[in-house]
Amino acid sequence: MLDHPVVFVTWTDAHDYAEWAGKALPTSQQWEKTARGTRGAVYPWGDQPTPAKCNVREIGVGSTTPGDRYQSGISPYGAYDMCGNVWEWCSSETTPGRYELKGGAWTSPFSRATPSSFNDAAASMCDDDTGFRCVTPADSLERLLGI
């Protein structure tokens, strides 16, 4: 299960890990652009609704899957699982103490897994279908690469 996304993390857990790793949680806008690309496709793979390209309720897996399982569902930027598998915490605060979640999960119907769908939760929410991904700020990446 080491290749599955981490779950049962609160927003604070995700934020603190990202900060510790020298990274950040993406804003909801960064997350959505990564999922949809510069053309604004409905899904990472284009505009055709194809539940078989992601881990959502209709597929029937019933749990998380390895991060690279859905090769045909990759985003224009090369990111996996931008639809389904786990809801992902973003840094965007919607109201005090609530943060946006993106991507849908294995528990979600396909209709809720579109990158543009809105969802938020209390920062203390912790569930088996909620995780996160990190982004690397450009200045950190430039230092790392020696640019």
Steps between C-alpha positions, in 0.01 A plus 500: 500500500804728487398610150151606614420856603516580870155539659357585843678837503352828616570824316745590779681166458530559125610862541758415766647215293526719190671775700740249659588368150569852369190489284143626523144390443378625164239772476175377348591695183842334474343160559232554237744629236719194557195279451343677201799652320515835325209408271264447794387150408219357711716205609878447507474278190267732303128568480358147476342371822683170552470360855734210412791748497481560877422338834142607577201325656365367168823304440434297816855463631387601849831647622796707388716377214869549414570853382599394149226244433292713260756576229236624255372756753823700524477881485666720233773573757563133572315483833317181593170460686367850451155338485410243761705292745506758785371851563802729525542787741583840349636808673193704397295595805131533413376631836689518828620149587376338177717411200429393146533137394549396138479191283234273641580161651437128471187567708374772264267466204676584173292819468675640812851417377527773239791733577270804500265354764490685830539332835629623831530372855602603848877493550449231766325257262687170475368215283598190303444679169691823568867569435719763334775575252773760528631764264853633491523879492689621190777667703562174692515303177739751345733473803482122482587500129765771537326738263 
